[in-house]
Coordinates of C-alpha atoms and ligand atoms in Angstrom, one line a residue:
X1 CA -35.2 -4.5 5.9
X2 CA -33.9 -1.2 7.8
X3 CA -31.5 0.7 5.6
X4 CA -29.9 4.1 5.9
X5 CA -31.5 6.3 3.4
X6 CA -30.6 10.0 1.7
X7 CA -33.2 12.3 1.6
X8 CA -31.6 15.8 0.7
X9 CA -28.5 18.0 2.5
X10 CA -28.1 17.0 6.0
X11 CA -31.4 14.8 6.0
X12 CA -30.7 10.6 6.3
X13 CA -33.2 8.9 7.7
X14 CA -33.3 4.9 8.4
X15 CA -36.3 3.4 7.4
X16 CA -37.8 0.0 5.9
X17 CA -36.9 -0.8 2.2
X18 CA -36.9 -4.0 0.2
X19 CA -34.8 -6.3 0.6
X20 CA -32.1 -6.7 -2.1
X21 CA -32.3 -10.1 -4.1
X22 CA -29.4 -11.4 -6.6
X23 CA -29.8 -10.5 -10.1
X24 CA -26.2 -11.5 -11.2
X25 CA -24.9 -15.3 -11.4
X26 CA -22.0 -13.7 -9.5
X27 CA -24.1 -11.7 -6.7
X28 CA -23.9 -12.6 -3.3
X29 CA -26.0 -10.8 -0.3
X30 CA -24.6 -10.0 2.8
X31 CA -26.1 -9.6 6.4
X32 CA -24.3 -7.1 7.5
X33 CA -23.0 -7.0 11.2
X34 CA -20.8 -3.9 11.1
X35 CA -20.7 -1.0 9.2
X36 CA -19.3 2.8 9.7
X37 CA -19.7 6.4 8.4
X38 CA -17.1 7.6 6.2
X39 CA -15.5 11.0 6.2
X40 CA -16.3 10.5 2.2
X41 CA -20.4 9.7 3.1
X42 CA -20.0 13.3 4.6
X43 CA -19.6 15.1 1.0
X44 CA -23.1 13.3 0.4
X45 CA -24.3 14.3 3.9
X46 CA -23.5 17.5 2.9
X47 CA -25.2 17.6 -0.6
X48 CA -22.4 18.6 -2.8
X49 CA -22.0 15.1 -4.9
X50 CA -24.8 15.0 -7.9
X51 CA -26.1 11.9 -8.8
X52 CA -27.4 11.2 -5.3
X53 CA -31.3 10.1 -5.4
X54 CA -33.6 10.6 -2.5
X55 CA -34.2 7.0 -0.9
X56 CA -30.3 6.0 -2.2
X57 CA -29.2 3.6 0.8
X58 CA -25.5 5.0 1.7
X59 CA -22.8 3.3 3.4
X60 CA -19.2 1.6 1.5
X61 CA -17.5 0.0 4.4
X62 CA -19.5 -3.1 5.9
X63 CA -18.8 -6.4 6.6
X64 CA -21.2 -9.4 7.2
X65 CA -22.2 -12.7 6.7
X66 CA -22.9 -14.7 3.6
X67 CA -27.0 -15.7 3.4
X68 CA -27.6 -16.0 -0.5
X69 CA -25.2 -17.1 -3.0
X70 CA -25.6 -16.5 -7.4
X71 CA -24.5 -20.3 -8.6
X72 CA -21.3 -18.9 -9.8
X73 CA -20.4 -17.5 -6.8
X74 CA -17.8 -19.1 -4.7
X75 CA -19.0 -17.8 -1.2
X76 CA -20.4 -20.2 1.2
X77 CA -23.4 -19.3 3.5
X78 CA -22.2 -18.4 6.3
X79 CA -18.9 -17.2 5.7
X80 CA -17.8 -13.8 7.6
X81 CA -16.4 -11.2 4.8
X82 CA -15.5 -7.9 4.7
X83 CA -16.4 -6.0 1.4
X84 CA -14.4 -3.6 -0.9
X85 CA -16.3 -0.1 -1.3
X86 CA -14.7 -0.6 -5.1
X87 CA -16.6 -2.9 -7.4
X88 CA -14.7 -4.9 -9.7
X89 CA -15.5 -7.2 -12.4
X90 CA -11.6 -9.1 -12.3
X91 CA -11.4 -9.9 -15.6
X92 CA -11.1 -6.1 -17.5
X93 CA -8.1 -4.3 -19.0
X94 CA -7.8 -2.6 -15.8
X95 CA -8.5 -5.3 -13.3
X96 CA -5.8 -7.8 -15.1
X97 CA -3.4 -4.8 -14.2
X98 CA -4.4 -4.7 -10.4
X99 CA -6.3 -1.4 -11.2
X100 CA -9.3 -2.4 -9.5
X101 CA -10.7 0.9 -8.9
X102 CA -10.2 1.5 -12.7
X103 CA -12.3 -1.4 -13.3
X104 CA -14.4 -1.1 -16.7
X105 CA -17.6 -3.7 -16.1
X106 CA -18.5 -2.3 -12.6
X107 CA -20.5 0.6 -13.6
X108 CA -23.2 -0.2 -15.6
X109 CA -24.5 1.7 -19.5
X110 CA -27.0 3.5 -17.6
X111 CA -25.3 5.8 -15.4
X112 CA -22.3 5.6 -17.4
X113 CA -22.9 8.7 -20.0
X114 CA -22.5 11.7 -17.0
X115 CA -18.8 10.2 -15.7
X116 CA -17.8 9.7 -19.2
X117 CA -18.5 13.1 -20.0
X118 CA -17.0 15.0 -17.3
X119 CA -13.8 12.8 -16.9
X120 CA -13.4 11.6 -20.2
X121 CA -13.9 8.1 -19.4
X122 CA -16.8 6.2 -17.0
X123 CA -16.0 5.6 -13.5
X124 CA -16.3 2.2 -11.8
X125 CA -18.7 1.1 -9.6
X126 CA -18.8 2.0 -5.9
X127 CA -21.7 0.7 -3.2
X128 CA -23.8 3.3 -1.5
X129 CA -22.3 6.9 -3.7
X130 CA -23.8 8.4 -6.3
X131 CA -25.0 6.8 -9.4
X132 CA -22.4 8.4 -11.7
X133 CA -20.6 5.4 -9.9
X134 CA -23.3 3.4 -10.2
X135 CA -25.6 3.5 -7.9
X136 CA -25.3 0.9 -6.1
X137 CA -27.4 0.3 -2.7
X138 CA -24.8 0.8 0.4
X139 CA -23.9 -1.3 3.3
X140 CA -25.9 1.4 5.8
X141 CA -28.3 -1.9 6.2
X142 CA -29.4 -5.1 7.2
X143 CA -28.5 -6.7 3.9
X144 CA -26.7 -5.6 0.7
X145 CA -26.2 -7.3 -2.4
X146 CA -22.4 -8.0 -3.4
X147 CA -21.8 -7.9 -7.2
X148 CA -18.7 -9.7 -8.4
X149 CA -18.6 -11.9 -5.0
X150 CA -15.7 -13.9 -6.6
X151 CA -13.6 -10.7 -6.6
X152 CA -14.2 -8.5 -4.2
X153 CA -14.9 -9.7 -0.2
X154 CA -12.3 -10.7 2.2
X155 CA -13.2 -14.4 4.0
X156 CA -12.5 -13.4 7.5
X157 CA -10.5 -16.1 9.6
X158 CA -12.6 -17.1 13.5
X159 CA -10.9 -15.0 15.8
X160 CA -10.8 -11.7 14.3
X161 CA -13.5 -9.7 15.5
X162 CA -15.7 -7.4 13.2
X163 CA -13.5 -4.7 14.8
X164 CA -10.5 -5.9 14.0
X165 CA -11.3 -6.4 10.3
X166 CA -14.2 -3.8 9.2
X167 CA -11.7 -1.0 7.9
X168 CA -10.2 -3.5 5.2
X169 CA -13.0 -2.3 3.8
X170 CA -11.8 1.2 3.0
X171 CA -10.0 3.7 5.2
X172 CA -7.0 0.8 6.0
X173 CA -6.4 0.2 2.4
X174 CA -6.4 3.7 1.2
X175 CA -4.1 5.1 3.7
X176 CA -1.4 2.1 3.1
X177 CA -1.8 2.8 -0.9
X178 CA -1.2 6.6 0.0
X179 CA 2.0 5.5 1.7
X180 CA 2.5 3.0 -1.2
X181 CA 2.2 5.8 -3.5
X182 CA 5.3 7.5 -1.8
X183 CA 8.1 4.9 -2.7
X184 CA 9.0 5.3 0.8
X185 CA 13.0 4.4 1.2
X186 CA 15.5 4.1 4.4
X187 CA 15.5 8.1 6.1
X188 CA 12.8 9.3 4.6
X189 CA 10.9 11.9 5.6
X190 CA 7.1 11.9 5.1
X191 CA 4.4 14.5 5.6
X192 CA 0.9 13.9 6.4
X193 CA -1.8 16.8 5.9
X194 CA -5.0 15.8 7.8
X195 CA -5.4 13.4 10.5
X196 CA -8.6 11.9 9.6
X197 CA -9.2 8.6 9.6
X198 CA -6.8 7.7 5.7
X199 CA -4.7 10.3 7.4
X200 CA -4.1 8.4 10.3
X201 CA -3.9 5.2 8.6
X202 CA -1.2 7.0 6.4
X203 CA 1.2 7.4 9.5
X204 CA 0.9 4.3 10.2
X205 CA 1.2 2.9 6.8
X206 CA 4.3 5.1 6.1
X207 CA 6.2 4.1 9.6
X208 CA 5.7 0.4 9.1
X209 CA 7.3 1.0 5.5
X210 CA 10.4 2.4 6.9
X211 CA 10.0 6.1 6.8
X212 CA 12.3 7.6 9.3
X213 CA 10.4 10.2 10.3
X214 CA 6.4 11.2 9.9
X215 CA 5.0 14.4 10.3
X216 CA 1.6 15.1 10.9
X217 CA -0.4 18.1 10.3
X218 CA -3.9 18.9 11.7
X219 CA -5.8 21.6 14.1
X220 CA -7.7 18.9 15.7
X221 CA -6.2 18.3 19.3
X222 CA -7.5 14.8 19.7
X223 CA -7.1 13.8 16.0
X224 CA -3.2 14.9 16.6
X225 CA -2.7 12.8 20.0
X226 CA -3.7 10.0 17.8
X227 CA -1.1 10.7 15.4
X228 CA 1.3 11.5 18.2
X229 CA 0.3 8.2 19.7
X230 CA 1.3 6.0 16.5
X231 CA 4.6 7.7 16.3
X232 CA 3.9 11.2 14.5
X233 CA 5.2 14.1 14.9
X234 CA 2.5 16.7 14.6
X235 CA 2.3 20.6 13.6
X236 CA -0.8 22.3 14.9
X237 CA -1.5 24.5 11.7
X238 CA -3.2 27.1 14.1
X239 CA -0.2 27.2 16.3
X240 CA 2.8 27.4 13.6
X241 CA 3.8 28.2 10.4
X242 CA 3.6 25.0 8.7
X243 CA 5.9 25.9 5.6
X244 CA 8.8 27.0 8.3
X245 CA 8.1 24.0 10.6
X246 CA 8.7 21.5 8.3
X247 CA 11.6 23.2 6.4
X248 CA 13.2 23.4 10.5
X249 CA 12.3 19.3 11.2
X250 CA 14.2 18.6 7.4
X251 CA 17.7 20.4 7.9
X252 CA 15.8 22.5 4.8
X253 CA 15.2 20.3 2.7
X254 CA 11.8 19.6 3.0
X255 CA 10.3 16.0 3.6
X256 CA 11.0 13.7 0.8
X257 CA 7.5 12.9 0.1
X258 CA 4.0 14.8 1.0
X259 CA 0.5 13.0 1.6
X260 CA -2.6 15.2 1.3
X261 CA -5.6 13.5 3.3
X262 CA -7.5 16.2 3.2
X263 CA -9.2 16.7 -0.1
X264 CA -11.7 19.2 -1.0
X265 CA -15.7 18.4 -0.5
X266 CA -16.5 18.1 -4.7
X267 CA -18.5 21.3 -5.0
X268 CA -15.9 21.2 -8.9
X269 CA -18.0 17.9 -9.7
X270 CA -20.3 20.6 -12.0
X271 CA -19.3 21.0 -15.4
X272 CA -16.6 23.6 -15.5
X273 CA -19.0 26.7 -16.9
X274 CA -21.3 26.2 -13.9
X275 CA -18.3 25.9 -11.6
X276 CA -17.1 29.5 -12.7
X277 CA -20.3 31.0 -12.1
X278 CA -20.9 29.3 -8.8
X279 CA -17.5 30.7 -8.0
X280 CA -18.4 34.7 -9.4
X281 CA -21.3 34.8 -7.4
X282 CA -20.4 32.7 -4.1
X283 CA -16.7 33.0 -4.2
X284 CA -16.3 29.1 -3.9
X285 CA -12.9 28.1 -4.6
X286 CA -10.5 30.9 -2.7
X287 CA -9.2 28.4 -0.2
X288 CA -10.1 24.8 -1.4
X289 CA -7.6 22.7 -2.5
X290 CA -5.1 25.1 0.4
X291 CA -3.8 21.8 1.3
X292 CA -2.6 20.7 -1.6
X293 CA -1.3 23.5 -2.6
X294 CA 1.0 23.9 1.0
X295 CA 2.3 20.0 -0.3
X296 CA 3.4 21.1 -3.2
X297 CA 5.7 23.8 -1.8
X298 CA 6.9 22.0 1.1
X299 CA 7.8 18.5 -0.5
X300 CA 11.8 18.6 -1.0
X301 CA 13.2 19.2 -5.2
X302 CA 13.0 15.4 -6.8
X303 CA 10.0 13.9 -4.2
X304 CA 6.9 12.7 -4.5
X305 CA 3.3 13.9 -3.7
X306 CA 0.5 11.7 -3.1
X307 CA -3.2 12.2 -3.2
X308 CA -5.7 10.0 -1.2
X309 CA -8.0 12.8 -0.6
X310 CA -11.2 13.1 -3.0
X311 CA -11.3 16.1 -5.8
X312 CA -13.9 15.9 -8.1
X313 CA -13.8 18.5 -10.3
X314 CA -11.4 21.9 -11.3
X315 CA -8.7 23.1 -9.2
X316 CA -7.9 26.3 -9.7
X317 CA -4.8 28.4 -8.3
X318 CA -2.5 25.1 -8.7
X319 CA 1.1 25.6 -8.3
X320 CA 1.9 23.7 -11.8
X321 CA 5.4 26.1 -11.5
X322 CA 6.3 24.5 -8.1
X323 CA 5.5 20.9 -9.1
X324 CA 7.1 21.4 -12.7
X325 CA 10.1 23.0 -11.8
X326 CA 11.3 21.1 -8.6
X327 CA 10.8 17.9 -10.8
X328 CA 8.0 16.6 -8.3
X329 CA 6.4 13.4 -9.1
X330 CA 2.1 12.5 -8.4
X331 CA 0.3 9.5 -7.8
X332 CA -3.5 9.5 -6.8
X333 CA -6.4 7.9 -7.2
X334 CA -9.3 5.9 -5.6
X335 CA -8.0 2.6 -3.6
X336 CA -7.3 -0.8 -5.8
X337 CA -8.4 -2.3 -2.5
X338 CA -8.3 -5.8 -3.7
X339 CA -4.7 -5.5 -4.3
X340 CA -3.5 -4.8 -0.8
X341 CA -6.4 -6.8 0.9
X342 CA -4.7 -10.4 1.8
X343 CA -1.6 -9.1 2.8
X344 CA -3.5 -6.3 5.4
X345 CA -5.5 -9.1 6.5
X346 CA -2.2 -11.0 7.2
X347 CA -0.7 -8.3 9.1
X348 CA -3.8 -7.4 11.2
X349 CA -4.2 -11.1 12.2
X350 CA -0.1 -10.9 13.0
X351 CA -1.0 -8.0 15.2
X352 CA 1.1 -6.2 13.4
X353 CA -2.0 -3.5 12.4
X354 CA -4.5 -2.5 15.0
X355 CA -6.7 0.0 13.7
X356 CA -9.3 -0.1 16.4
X357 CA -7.7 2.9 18.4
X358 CA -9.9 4.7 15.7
X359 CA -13.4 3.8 16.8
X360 CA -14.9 6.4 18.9
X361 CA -18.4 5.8 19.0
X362 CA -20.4 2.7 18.5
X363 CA -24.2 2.8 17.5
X364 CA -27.4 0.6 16.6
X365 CA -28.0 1.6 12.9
X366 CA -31.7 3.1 14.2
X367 CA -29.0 5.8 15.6
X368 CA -27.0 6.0 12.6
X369 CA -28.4 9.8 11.5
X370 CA -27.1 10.7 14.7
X371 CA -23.9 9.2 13.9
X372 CA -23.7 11.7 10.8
X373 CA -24.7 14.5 12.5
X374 CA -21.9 14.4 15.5
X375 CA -19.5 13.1 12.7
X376 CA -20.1 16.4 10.6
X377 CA -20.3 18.8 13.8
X378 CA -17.7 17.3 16.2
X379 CA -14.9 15.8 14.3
X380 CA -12.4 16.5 16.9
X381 CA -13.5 13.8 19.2
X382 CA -15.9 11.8 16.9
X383 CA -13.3 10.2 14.8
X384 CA -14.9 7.3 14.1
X385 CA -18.4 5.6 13.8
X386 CA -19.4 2.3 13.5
X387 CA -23.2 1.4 13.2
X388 CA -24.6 -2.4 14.2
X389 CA -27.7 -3.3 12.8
Ligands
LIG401 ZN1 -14.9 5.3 3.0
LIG402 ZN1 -12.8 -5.0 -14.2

């Protein structure tokens, strides 16, 4: 088959590999018909995740149709699904308590040890990333084997295109869980740094829960219309001081909660002795993590923060006096997608979610390095990708 393959910083290539084959009674493979380029594939693009072998097929949002099942799975052939980019087993500790991305089973003894040892307890397994979270081939392909079939993929109902549907798969999930993780109630206020795709899905996510007002904040002038267009207010971070803006929109109180989108690309994933000297001799670490930092002092005394943007390692400079002292609460984390998955479904089918607004480019997966190239170079307009093989 043709698969999207790494091959070093800035170097993904597509070219033929074996086709995958179910090893698992559980396993299903999927023919994939959609898949897209996530703003998260970009920190592999970029070379800073370790873990990441040359020939690794990337890609964790896809969708296809069922061709092969294990006997215990209970996919039919056939059968349009969308796939979670977490892998969960469904029966662990975690997955009985909806923490699917927590899931215990997913990653397997092999690449367990490195996680383990720099987070004090091993990850769970995600398709197409590195192999401290398993390893698994991505969905950057023609076909990709599904582990834990019974668990993970959506059945998608005829009449929702691929379009429609293919963000369950990640970016839809993990900005409504970053709204979730606000408690949002009647009047609130809710800022949103970065308008990237889970950024943009946040605004939505937080208006449809009842926020009163969402403010968006970005230097992008076309990643802000979009957030404009949902319902946003923006703050051009080039233009204003954002600190004063939003104190001005908030009477002075600052917005109730605070969403940071943005992240930081994981050059901290090194254990911490490396990190300092990487930060002595290349002064890494002055400005990363500014985002977060600006939510913290902007979110009102008694709100929340939450944290859908990737960190993988040390933070330094964090304002522990601000979040202590105003009595500020934190949720984060990497998406339980599996909980939020039927009721999204549901509310796309409704019409109540259209996420397609997002896509701005559509190209055959032959294309798909240039797809990462424009994606890295020219995020203002390409704010979206989605590759058909
Ligand atoms: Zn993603
Ligand atoms: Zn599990």
């Amino acid at each position: 088959m043709r698969a999207l393959t790494f091959h070093g910083k800035h170097d993904v290539r597509v070219e033929t590999v074996p086709d995958p084959e179910i090893v698992n009674p559980r396993d299903a493979i999927i023919e994939v018909t959609a898949t897209a380029i996530c703003g998260s594939d970009l920190h592999l693009y970029d070379g800073v995740i370790p873990g990441v072998h040359r020939g690794d097929i990337l890609g964790h949002e896809f969708m296809g149709r069922v061709v092969e099942t294990g006997r215990d799975s209970p996919l039919k052939k056939g059968q349009r699904v969308v796939v979670p980019f977490t892998i969960a087993c469904g029966k662990c500790f975690h997955c009985a308590r909806q923490q699917y991305s927590a899931c215990d089973n997913s990653n397997p003894a092999e690449t367990q040890d490195s996680s383990e040892l720099l987070y004090g307890h091993a990850l769970s397994g995600l398709f197409g990333y590195s192999h401290l979270t398993g390893g698994y081939p991505g969905g950057q392909a023609q076909y990709v084997r599904v582990p834990f079939s019974d668990v993970g993929p959506i059945v998608i109902p005829d009449g929702l295109s691929d379009e429609e549907v293919l963000f369950l798969s990640d970016i839809l999930p993990t900005g409504w869980m970053a709204a979730d993780n606000c408690d949002i109630e009647e009047g609130d206020t809710v800022a949103v740094w970065g308008c990237g795709p889970v950024g943009l899905f946040a605004v939505q996510s937080a208006l449809l829960m009842g926020a009163h007002q969402v403010i968006a904040i970005d230097h992008y002038p076309h990643r802000l219309e979009l957030a404009r267009a949902l319902g946003a207010k923006v703050i051009d971070y080039r233009h204003s001081h954002v600190l004063e803006a939003l104190r001005e929109m908030t009477g002075g109180l600052g917005p109730d909660a605070v969403i940071d989108a943005v992240g930081m690309e994981s050059h901290g994933l090194a254990p911490d002795a490396v990190l300092d000297a990487a930060k002595q001799t290349f002064g890494f670490g002055a400005d990363r993590g500014h985002a977060l930092r600006e939510a913290i002092l902007a979110c009102r005394k008694g709100g929340r923060v939450s944290v859908p943007g990737v960190y993988g390692g040390f933070l330094d400079k964090f304002p522990l006096g601000a979040f202590m002292e105003k009595g500020l609460q934190w949720r984060t984390g990497q998406t339980h997608v599996q909980k939020y998955s039927q009721d999204l479904l549901r509310r796309i089918g409704e019409g109540e979610i259209d996420t397609t607004f997002l896509i701005s480019h559509r190209l055959p997966l032959e294309e798909a390095a240039t797809g990462y190239a424009n994606f890295h170079e020219n995020k203002n307009e390409w704010t979206k990708v989605v590759l058909t093989p």
